[in-house]
Short mmCIF file of C-alpha atoms in Angstrom, two decimals:
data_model
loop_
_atom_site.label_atom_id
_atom_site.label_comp_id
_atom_site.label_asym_id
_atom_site.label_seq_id
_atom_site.Cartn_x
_atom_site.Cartn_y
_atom_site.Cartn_z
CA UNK A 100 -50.46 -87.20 -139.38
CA UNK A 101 -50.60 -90.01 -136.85
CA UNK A 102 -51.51 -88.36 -133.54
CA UNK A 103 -48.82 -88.89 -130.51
CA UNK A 104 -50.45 -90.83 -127.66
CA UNK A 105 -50.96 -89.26 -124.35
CA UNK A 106 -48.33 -90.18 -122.05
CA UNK A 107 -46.24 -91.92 -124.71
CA UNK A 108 -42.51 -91.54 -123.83
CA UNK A 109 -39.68 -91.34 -126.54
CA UNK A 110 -36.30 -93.99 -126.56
CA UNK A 111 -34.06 -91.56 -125.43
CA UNK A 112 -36.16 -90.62 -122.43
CA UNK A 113 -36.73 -94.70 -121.45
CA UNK A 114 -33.25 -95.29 -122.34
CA UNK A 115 -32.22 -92.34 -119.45
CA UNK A 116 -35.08 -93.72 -117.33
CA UNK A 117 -33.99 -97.11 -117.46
CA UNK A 118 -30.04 -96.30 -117.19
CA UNK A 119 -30.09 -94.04 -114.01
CA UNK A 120 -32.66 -96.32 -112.50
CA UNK A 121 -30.80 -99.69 -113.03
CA UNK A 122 -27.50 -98.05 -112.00
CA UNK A 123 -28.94 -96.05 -108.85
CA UNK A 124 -30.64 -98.98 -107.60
CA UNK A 125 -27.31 -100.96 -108.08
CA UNK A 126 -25.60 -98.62 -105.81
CA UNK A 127 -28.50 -98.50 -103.44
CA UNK A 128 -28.51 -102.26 -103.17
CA UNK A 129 -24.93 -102.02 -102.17
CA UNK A 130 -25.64 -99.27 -99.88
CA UNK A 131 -29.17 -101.20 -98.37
CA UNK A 132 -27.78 -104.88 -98.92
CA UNK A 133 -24.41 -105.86 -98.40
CA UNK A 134 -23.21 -102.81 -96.85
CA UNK A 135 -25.19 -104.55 -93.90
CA UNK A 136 -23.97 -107.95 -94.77
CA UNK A 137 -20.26 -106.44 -94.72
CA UNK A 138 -21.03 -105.43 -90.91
CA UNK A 139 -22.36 -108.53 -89.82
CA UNK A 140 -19.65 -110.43 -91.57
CA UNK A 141 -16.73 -108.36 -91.27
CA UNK A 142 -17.44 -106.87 -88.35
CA UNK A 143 -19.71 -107.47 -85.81
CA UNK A 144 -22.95 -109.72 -85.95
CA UNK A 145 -24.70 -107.53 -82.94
CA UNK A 146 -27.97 -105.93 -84.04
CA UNK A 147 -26.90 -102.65 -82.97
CA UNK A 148 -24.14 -102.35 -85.74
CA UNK A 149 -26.59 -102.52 -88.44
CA UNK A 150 -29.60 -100.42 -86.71
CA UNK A 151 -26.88 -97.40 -86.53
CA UNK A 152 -25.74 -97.75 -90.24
CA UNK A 153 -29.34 -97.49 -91.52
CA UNK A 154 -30.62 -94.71 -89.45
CA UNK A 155 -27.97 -92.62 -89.55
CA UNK A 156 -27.51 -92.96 -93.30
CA UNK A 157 -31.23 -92.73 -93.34
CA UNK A 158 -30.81 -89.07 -92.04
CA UNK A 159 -28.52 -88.09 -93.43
CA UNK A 160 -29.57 -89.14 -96.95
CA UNK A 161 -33.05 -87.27 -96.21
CA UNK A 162 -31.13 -83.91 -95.01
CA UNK A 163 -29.60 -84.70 -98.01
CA UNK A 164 -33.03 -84.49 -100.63
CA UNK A 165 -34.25 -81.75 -99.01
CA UNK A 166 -31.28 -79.87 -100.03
CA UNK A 167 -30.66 -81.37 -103.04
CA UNK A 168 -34.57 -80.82 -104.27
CA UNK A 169 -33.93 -77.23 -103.32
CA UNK A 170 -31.17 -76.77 -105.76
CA UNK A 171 -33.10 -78.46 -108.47
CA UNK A 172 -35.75 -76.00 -108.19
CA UNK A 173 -33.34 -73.08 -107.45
CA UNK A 174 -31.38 -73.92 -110.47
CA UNK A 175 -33.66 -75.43 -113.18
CA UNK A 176 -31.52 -78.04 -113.74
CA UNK A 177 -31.40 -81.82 -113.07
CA UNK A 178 -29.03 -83.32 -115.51
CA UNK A 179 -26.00 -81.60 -113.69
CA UNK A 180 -26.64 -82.75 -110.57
CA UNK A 181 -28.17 -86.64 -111.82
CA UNK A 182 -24.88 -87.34 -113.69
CA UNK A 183 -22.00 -85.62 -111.79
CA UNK A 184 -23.46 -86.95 -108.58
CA UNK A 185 -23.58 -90.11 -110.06
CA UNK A 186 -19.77 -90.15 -110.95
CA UNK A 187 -18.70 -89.05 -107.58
CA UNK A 188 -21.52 -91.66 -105.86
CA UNK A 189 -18.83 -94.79 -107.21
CA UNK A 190 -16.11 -93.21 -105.67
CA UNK A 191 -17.39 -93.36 -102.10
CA UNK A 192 -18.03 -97.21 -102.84
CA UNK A 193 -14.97 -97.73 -103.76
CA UNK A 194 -13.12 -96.34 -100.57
CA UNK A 195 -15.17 -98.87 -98.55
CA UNK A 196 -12.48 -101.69 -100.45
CA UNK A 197 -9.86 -99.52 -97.78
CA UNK A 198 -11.55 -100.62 -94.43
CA UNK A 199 -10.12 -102.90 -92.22
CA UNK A 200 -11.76 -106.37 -91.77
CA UNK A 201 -12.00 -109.18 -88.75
CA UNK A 202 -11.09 -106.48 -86.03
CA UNK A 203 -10.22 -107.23 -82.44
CA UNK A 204 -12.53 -106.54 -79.91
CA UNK A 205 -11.51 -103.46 -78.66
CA UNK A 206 -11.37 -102.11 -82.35
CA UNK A 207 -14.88 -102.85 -83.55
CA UNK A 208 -16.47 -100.28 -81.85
CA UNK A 209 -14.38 -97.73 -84.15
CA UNK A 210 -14.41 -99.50 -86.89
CA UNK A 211 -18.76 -99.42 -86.59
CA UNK A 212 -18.25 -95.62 -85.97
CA UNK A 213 -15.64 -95.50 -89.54
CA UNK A 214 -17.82 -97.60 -91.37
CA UNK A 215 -21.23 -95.59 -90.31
CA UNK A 216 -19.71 -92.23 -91.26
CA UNK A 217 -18.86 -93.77 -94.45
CA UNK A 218 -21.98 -95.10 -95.02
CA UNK A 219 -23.63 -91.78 -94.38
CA UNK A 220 -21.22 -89.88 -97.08
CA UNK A 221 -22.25 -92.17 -99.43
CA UNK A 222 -26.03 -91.63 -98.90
CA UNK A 223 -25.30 -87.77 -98.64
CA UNK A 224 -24.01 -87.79 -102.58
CA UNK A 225 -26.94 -90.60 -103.50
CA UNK A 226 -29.84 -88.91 -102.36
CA UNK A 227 -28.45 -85.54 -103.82
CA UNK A 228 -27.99 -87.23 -107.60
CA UNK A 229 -30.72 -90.07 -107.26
CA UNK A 230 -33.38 -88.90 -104.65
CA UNK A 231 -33.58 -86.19 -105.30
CA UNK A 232 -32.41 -84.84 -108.85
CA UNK A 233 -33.12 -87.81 -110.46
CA UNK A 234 -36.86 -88.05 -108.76
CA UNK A 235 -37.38 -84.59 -110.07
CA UNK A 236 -36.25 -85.41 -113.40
CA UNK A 237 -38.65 -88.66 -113.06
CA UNK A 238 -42.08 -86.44 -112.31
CA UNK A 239 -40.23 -83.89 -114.89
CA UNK A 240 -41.09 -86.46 -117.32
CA UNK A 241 -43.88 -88.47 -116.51
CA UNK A 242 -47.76 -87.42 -116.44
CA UNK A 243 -50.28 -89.24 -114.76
CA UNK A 244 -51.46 -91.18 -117.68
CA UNK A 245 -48.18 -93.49 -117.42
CA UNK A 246 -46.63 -93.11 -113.75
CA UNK A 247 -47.98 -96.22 -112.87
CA UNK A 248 -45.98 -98.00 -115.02
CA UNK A 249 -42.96 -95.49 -114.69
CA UNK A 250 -42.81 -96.16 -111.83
CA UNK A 251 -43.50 -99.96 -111.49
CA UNK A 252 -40.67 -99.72 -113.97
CA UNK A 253 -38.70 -98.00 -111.49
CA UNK A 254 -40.00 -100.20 -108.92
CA UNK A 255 -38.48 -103.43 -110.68
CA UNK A 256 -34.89 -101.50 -111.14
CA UNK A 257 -33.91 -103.31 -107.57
CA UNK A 258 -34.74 -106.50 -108.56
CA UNK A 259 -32.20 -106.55 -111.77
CA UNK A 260 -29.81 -104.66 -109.32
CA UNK A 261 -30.12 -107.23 -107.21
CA UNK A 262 -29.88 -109.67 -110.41
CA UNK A 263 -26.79 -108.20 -111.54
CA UNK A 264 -25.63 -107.88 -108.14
CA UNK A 265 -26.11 -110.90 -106.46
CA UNK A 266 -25.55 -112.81 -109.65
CA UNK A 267 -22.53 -111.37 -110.83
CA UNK A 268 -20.69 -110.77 -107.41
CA UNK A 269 -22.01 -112.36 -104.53
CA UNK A 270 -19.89 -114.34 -104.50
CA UNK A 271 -17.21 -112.40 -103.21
CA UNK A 272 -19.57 -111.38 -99.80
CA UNK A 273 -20.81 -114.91 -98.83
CA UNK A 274 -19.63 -116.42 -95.35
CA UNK A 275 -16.43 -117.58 -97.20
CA UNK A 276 -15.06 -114.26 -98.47
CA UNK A 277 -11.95 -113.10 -97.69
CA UNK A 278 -10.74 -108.96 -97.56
CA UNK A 279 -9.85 -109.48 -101.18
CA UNK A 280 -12.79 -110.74 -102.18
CA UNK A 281 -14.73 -107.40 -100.43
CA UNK A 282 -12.04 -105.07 -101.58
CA UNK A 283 -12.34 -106.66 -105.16
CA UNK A 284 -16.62 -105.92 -104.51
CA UNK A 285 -16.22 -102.64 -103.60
CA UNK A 286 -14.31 -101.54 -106.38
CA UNK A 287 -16.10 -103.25 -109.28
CA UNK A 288 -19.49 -102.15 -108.10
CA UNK A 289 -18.37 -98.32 -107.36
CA UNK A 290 -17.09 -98.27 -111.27
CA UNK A 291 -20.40 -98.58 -112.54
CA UNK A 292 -22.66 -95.91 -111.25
CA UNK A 293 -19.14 -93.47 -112.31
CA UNK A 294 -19.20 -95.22 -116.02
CA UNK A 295 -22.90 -93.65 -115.46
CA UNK A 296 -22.57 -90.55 -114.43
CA UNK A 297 -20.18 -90.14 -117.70
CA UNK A 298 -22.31 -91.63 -120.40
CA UNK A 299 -25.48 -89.75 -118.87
CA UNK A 300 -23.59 -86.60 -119.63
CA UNK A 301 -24.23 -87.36 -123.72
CA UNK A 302 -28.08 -88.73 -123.03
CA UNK A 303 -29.64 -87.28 -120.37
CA UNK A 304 -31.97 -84.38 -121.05
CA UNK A 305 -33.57 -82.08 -119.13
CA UNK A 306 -37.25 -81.22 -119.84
CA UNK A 307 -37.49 -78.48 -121.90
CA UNK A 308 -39.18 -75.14 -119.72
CA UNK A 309 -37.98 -75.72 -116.79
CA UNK A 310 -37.21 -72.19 -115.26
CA UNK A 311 -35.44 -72.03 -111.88
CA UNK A 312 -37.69 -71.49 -109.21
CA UNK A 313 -36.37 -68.48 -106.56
CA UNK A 314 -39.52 -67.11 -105.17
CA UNK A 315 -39.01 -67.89 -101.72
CA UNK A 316 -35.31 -68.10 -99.39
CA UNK A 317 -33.02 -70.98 -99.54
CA UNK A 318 -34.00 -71.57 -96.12
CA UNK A 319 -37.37 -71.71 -96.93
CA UNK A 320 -37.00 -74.24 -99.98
CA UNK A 321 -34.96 -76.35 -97.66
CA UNK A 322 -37.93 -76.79 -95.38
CA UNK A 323 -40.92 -76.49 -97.86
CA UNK A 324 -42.58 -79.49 -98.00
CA UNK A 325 -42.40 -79.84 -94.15
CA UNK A 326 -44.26 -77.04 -93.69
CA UNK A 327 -47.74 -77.30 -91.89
CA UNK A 328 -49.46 -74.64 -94.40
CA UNK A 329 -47.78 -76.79 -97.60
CA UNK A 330 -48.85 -80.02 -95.56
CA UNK A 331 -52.56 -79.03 -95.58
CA UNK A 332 -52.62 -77.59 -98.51
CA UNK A 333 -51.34 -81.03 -100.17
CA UNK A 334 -52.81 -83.37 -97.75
CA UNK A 335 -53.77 -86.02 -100.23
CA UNK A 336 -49.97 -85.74 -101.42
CA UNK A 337 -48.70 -86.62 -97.63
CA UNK A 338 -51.70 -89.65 -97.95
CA UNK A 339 -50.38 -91.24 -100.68
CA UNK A 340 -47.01 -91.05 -98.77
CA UNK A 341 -47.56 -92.57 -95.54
CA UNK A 342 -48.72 -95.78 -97.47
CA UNK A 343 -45.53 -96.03 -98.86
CA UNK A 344 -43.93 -95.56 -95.44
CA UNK A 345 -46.06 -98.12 -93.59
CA UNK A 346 -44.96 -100.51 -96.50
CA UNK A 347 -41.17 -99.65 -96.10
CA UNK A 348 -41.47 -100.00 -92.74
CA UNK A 349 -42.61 -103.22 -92.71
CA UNK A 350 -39.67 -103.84 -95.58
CA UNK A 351 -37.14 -102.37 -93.42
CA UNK A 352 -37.70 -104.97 -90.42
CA UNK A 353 -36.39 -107.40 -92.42
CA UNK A 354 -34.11 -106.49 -95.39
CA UNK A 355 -31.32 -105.79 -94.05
CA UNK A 356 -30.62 -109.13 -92.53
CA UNK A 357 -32.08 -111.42 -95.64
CA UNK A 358 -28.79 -112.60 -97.00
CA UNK A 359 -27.99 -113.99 -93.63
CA UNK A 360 -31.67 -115.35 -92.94
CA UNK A 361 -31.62 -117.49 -96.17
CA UNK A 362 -28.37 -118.93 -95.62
CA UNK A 363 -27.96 -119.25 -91.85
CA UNK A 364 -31.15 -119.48 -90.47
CA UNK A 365 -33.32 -121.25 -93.05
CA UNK A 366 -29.46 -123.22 -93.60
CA UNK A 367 -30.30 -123.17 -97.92
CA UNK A 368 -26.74 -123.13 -99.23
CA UNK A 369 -27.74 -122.88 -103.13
CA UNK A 370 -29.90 -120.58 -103.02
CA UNK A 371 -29.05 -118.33 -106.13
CA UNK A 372 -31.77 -120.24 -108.11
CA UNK A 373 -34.69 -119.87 -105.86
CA UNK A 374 -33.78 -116.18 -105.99
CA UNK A 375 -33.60 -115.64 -109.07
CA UNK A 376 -36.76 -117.35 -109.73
CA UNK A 377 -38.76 -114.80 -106.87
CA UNK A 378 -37.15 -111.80 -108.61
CA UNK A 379 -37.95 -112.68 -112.41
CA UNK A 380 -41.47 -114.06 -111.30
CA UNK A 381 -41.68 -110.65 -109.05
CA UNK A 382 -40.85 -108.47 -112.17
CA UNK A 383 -42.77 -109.52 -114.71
CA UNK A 384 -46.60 -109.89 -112.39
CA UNK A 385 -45.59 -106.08 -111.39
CA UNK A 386 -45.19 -105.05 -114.90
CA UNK A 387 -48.44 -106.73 -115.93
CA UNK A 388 -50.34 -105.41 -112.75
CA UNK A 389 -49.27 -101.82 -113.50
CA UNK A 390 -50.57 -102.09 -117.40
CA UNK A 391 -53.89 -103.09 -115.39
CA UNK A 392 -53.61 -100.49 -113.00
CA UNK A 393 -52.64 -97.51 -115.64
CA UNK A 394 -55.74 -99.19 -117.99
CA UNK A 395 -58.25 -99.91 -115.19
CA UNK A 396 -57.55 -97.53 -112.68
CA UNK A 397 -55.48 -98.20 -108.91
CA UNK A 398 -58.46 -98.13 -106.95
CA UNK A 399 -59.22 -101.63 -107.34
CA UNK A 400 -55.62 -102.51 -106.32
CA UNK A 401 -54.77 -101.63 -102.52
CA UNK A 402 -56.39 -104.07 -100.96
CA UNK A 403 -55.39 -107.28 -102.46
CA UNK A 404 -52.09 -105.69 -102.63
CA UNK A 405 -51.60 -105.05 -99.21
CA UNK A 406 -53.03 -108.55 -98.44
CA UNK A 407 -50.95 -110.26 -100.48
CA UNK A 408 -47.78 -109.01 -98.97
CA UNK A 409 -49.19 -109.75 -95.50
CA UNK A 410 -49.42 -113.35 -96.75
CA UNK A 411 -46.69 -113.32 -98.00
CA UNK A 412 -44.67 -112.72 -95.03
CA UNK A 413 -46.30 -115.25 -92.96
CA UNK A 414 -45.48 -117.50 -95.89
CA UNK A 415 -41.84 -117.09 -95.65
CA UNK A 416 -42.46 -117.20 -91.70
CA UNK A 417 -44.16 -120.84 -91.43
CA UNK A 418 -40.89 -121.68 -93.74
CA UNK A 419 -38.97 -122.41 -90.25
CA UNK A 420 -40.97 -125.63 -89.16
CA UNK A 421 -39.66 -126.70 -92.45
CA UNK A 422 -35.67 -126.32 -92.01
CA UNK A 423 -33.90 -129.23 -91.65
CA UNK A 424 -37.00 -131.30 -93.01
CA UNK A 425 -37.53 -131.56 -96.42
CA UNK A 426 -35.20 -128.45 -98.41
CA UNK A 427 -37.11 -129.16 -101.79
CA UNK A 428 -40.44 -128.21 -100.20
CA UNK A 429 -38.79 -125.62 -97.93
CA UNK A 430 -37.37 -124.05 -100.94
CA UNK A 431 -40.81 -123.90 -103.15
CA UNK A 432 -42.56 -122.51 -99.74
CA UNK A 433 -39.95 -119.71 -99.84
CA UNK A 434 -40.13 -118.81 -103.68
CA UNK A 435 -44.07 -118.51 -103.24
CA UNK A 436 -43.83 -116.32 -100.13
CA UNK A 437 -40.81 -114.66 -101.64
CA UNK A 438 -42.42 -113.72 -104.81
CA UNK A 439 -45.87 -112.58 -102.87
CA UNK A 440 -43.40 -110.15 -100.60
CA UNK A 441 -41.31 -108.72 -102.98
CA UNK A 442 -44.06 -108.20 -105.83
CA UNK A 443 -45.67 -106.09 -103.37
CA UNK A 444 -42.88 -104.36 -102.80
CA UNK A 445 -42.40 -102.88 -106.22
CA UNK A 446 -46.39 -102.93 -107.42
CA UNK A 447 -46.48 -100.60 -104.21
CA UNK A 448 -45.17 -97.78 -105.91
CA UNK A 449 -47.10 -98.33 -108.31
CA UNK A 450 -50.15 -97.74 -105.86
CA UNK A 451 -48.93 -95.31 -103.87
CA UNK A 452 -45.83 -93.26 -105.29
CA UNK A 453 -47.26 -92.80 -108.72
CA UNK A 454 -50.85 -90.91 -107.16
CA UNK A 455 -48.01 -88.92 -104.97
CA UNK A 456 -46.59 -87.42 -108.17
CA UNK A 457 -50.06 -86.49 -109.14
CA UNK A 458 -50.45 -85.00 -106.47
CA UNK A 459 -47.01 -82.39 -106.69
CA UNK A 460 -47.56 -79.03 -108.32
CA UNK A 461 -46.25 -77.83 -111.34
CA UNK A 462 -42.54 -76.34 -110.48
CA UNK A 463 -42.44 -77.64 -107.08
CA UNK A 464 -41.03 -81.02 -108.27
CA UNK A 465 -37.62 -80.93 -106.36
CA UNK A 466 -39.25 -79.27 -103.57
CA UNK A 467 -41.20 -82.35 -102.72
CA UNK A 468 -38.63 -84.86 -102.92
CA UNK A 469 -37.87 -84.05 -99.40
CA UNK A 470 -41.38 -84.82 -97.55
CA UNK A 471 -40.86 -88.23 -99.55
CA UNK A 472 -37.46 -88.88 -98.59
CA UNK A 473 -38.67 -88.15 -94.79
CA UNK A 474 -41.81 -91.11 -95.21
CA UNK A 475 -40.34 -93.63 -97.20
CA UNK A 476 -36.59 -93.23 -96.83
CA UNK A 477 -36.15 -91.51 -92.68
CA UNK A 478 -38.69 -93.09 -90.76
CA UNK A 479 -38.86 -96.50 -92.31
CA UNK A 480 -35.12 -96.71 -91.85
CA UNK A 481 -35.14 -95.56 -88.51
CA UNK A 482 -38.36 -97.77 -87.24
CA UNK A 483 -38.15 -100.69 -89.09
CA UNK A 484 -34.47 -101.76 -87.91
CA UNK A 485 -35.04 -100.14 -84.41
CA UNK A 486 -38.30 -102.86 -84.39
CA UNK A 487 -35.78 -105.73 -86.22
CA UNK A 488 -33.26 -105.33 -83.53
CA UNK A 489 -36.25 -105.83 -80.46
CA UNK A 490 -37.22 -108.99 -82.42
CA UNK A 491 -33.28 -110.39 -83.01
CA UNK A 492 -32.60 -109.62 -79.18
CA UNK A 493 -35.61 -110.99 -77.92
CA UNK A 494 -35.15 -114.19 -79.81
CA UNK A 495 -31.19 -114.19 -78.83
CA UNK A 496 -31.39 -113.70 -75.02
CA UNK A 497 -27.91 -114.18 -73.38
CA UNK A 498 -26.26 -115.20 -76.89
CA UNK A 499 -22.80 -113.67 -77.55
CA UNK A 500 -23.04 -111.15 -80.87
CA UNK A 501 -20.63 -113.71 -82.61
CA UNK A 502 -23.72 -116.40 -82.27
CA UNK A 503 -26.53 -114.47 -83.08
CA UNK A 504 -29.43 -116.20 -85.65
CA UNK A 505 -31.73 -113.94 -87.34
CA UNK A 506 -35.16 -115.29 -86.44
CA UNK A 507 -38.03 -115.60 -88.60
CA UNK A 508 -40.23 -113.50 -86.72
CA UNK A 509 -38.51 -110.74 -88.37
CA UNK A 510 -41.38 -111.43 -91.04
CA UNK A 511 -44.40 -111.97 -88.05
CA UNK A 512 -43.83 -108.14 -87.38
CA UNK A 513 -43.38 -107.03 -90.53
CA UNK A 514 -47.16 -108.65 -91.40
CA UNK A 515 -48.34 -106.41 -88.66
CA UNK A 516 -47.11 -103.52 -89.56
CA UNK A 517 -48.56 -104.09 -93.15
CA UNK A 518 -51.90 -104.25 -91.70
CA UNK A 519 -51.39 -100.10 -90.94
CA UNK A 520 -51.31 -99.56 -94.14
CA UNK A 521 -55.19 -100.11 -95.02
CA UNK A 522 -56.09 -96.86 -93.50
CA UNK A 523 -54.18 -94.84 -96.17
CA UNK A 524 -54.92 -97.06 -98.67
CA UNK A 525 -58.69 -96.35 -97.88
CA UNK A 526 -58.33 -92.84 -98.14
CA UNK A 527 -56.58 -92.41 -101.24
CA UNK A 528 -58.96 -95.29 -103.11
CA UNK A 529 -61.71 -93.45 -102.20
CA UNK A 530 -60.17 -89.78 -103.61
CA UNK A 531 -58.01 -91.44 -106.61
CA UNK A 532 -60.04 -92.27 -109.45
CA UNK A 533 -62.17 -88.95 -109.25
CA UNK A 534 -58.23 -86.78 -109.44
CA UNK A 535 -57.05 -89.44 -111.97
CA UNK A 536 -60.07 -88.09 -114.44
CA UNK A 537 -59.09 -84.40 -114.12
CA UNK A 538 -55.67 -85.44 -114.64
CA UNK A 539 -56.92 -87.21 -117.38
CA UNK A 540 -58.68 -84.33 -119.22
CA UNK A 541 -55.96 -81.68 -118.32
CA UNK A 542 -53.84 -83.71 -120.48
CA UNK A 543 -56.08 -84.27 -123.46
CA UNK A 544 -56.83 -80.57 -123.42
CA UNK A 545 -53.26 -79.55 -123.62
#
C-alpha cells in the first residue's frame, strides 16, 4: 500500500480551501477596494472619508475575531459559523446598492457617518465567518509541512478576486459610473459570497477531533491571545506577526487609493491589461517561490523578499517623471514595479503567516486569530491610512477635497516603512529552520 505523503491534502479539502478563499477575498476586495473608491467617487474625495472607513472597520472587524475565534474554540465547530456567516456577509453588500450618491454639501458629512457604520457591519459578519472561523478551519487543516504553500495559495486568492472583480465589473465603479451602475455592483458582488455560504453547507468539513474548548471564561477566551503571560509564552508566534504587520502597513498607505492613482494621477486610461498582466505574473512567481520555500526552507527568503518590495515601490514611484511622456514606457515601468509590490505582498504570507501557524498550539486555533487580526488587520489599517492621509494633505496644500490628486509618494513612505520589517524578519530566520525540523519529525512520527 502506497504510503500517503506528509502534508498531502485531499480534493475536497482544496476544493473548500480554494472556494471560501476566492469568495472571502472577493468580498474583502469589495470591502478594502472599491468600498474606498465608492467614497471618493460618490462621495467625497477628502482623505479623511476614507482614513475613517478603514479604521473603524478595522476595529471593529478585529473586536470581531476575537470573539468569533472564541466561539470556534468554545464550540468545536467552524463549518457553522464559515458558511452561515458567509451567506449573511452578501447581504450587507448588497444594502450598500441603497445609499444615496452625489450628496450636497451639507449631507456628506452623514452620508460618511451612514456609509462608515455600514462598512463596519459588514466587517463585523466577515471577520466572524472569514477571519476568524475560516482561519481556524485553515490551521485546522494544514501542518507545517505545506502552510507555505497554503497559504501562498491563500495569499494569491486577492489577486483572482481582484481578477474577477475588476475584470468582470469595474466597469460599473470607474469615473463614469452612474448610481445604477453602483447599485447594479453592489448587488451582483453581495450574491456571490451568499451562493457560498449555501454550497459550503454540502462541502465543507470540519476536521475530525475537534472537541470544544471551555477551560477558561468567555471573558477570558475573548482576551487570550492579548494576554502578557500567553504573549511571552508564544513570543516567537507574536514575531512572526509583527512582520506581517510592518508589511501591511506599508500596503495600507497606499491601497486604498490605487484605482484612483492609476487612472488620475499616472492619467493611464486602459489600464485593465497592464493589470492583469502584474496580477497573473504576481501569482504564478508566488506559487513557484512557496514550492521553494516549503522544499528549501523560508530562511533564505526574507531578505530578498523584503527588498524586492522596497524596490518595488520606488519603481512605481519614479513612474511620475514619466506621465505625460512616453505611456508605453510608463506602462512597462509600472507592470515591473507592480508585479515586484504585489508578489511581495502575497509571498509574505508565505514568510511570515505560515511560521505563525506553527507557532499556535494544538486547540488554541480560534483563540489566536485575534492577536493576528490586531497586527495585520487593526494596526495596519489604522496606521497605514492615518500615514496616507499626512502624505495626500501635504502634497494637496490649500486644494479643495473635490481637486485632490493622490501623489506618488504614497509609495516613498510605504518603502520606508518596509525597511522595519528586517528586524523581525531577522529574528524569526534565525529561530525558523531549527522549529521547522521538530515540526518536521512530530509529523513523521505520528
Amino acid at each position: 500500500m502506497k504510503e500517503k505523503k506528509v502534508g498531502a491534502l485531499g480534493a475536497k479539502t482544496w476544493f473548500s480551501l480554494i472556494l471560501f478563499g476566492l469568495i472571502g477575498q472577493i468580498a474583502w476586495i469589495v470591502e478594502n477596494m472599491y468600498f474606498s473608491r465608492f467614497m471618493q467617487n460618490e462621495i467625497t474625495r477628502a482623505p479623511y472619508a476614507t482614513t475613517l472607513m478603514v479604521a473603524f472597520s478595522a476595529v471593529f472587524a478585529t473586536l470581531s475575531t476575537l470573539i468569533g475565534g472564541a466561539l470556534c474554540d468554545r464550540t468545536g465547530k467552524r463549518k457553522s459559523f464559515i458558511c452561515w456567516g458567509y451567506l449573511i456577509w452578501g447581504f450587507t453588500i448588497m444594502i450598500f446598492a441603497l445609499v444615496p450618491m452625489n450628496p450636497s454639501s451639507e449631507k456628506v458629512l452623514p452620508l460618511v457617518i451612514l456609509v462608515v457604520a455600514m462598512d463596519c457591519i459588514m466587517s463585523v459578519i466577515g471577520s466572524i465567518s472569514n477571519d476568524a472561523a475560516f482561519n481556524a478551519w485553515v490551521t485546522d487543516i494544514s501542518n507545517t509541512s505545506n502552510r507555505a504553500k497554503v497559504d501562498t495559495v491563500l495569499a494569491i486568492m486577492p489577486l483572482f478576486a481582484l481578477a474577477v472583480v475588476f475584470g468582470g465589473f469595474d466597469s460599473l465603479t470607474n469615473a463614469d459610473a452612474t448610481p445604477d451602475d453602483w447599485k447594479k455592483f453592489f448587488m451582483i458582488l453581495g450574491i456571490i459570497p451568499s451562493i457560498s455560504g449555501i454550497i459550503g453547507l454540502f462541502f465543507l468539513k470540519d476536521k475530525k477531533g475537534i472537541k470544544p474548548n471551555k477551560e477558561n471564561s468567555v471573558l477570558s477566551d475573548f482576551t487570550y491571545s492579548l494576554q502578557p503571560k500567553v504573549i511571552k509564552q508564544n513570543k516567537m508566534l507574536y514575531i512572526c506577526l509583527a512582520g506581517n504587520m510592518v508589511s501591511a502597513v506599508a500596503y495600507q498607505v497606499y491601497v486604498n487609493y490605487l484605482f484612483n492613482i492609476v487612472e488620475g494621477t499616472l492619467k493611464i486610461k486602459n489600464y485593465i491589461i497592464p493589470v492583469g498582466i502584474i496580477m497573473v505574473c504576481a501569482a504564478l512567481i508566488s506559487v513557484f517561490v512557496s514550492s521553494l520555500m516549503d522544499k528549501h526552507g523560508k530562511k533564505h527568503f526574507y531578505y530578498p523578499t523584503i527588498a524586492a518590495g522596497i524596490i518595488g515601490c520606488l519603481i512605481i514611484w519614479a513612474s511620475k517623471f514619466l506621465v505625460g511622456k512616453n505611456e508605453t514606457v510608463l506602462i512597462a515601468v509600472l507592470i515591473v514595479g507592480g508585479i515586484l509590490v504585489i508578489g511581495v505582498s502575497l509571498v509574505m504570507a508565505g514568510l511570515f503567516t505560515a511560521s505563525y501557524r506553527d507557532y499556535i498550539p494544538k486547540g488554541k486555533e480560534g483563540l489566536f486569530q485575534g492577536c493576528r487580526m490586531v497586527m495585520y488587520v487593526l494596526v495596519p489599517m489604522v496606521i497605514g491610512p492615518v500615514v496616507a492621509q499626512f502624505i495626500i494633505n501635504s502634497a494637496n496644500k490649500g486644494v479643495a477635497a473635490e481637486n485632490i490628486v493622490y501623489p506618488m509618494e504614497l509609495f516613498l513612505g510605504a518603502a520606508v516603512i518596509m525597511l522595519f520589517c528586517f528586524i523581525p524578519a531577522k529574528v524569526v530566520r534565525d529561530k525558523q529552520p531549527e522549529f521547522h525540523d521538530k515540526l518536521m519529525n512530530e509529523l513523521k512520527s505520528e
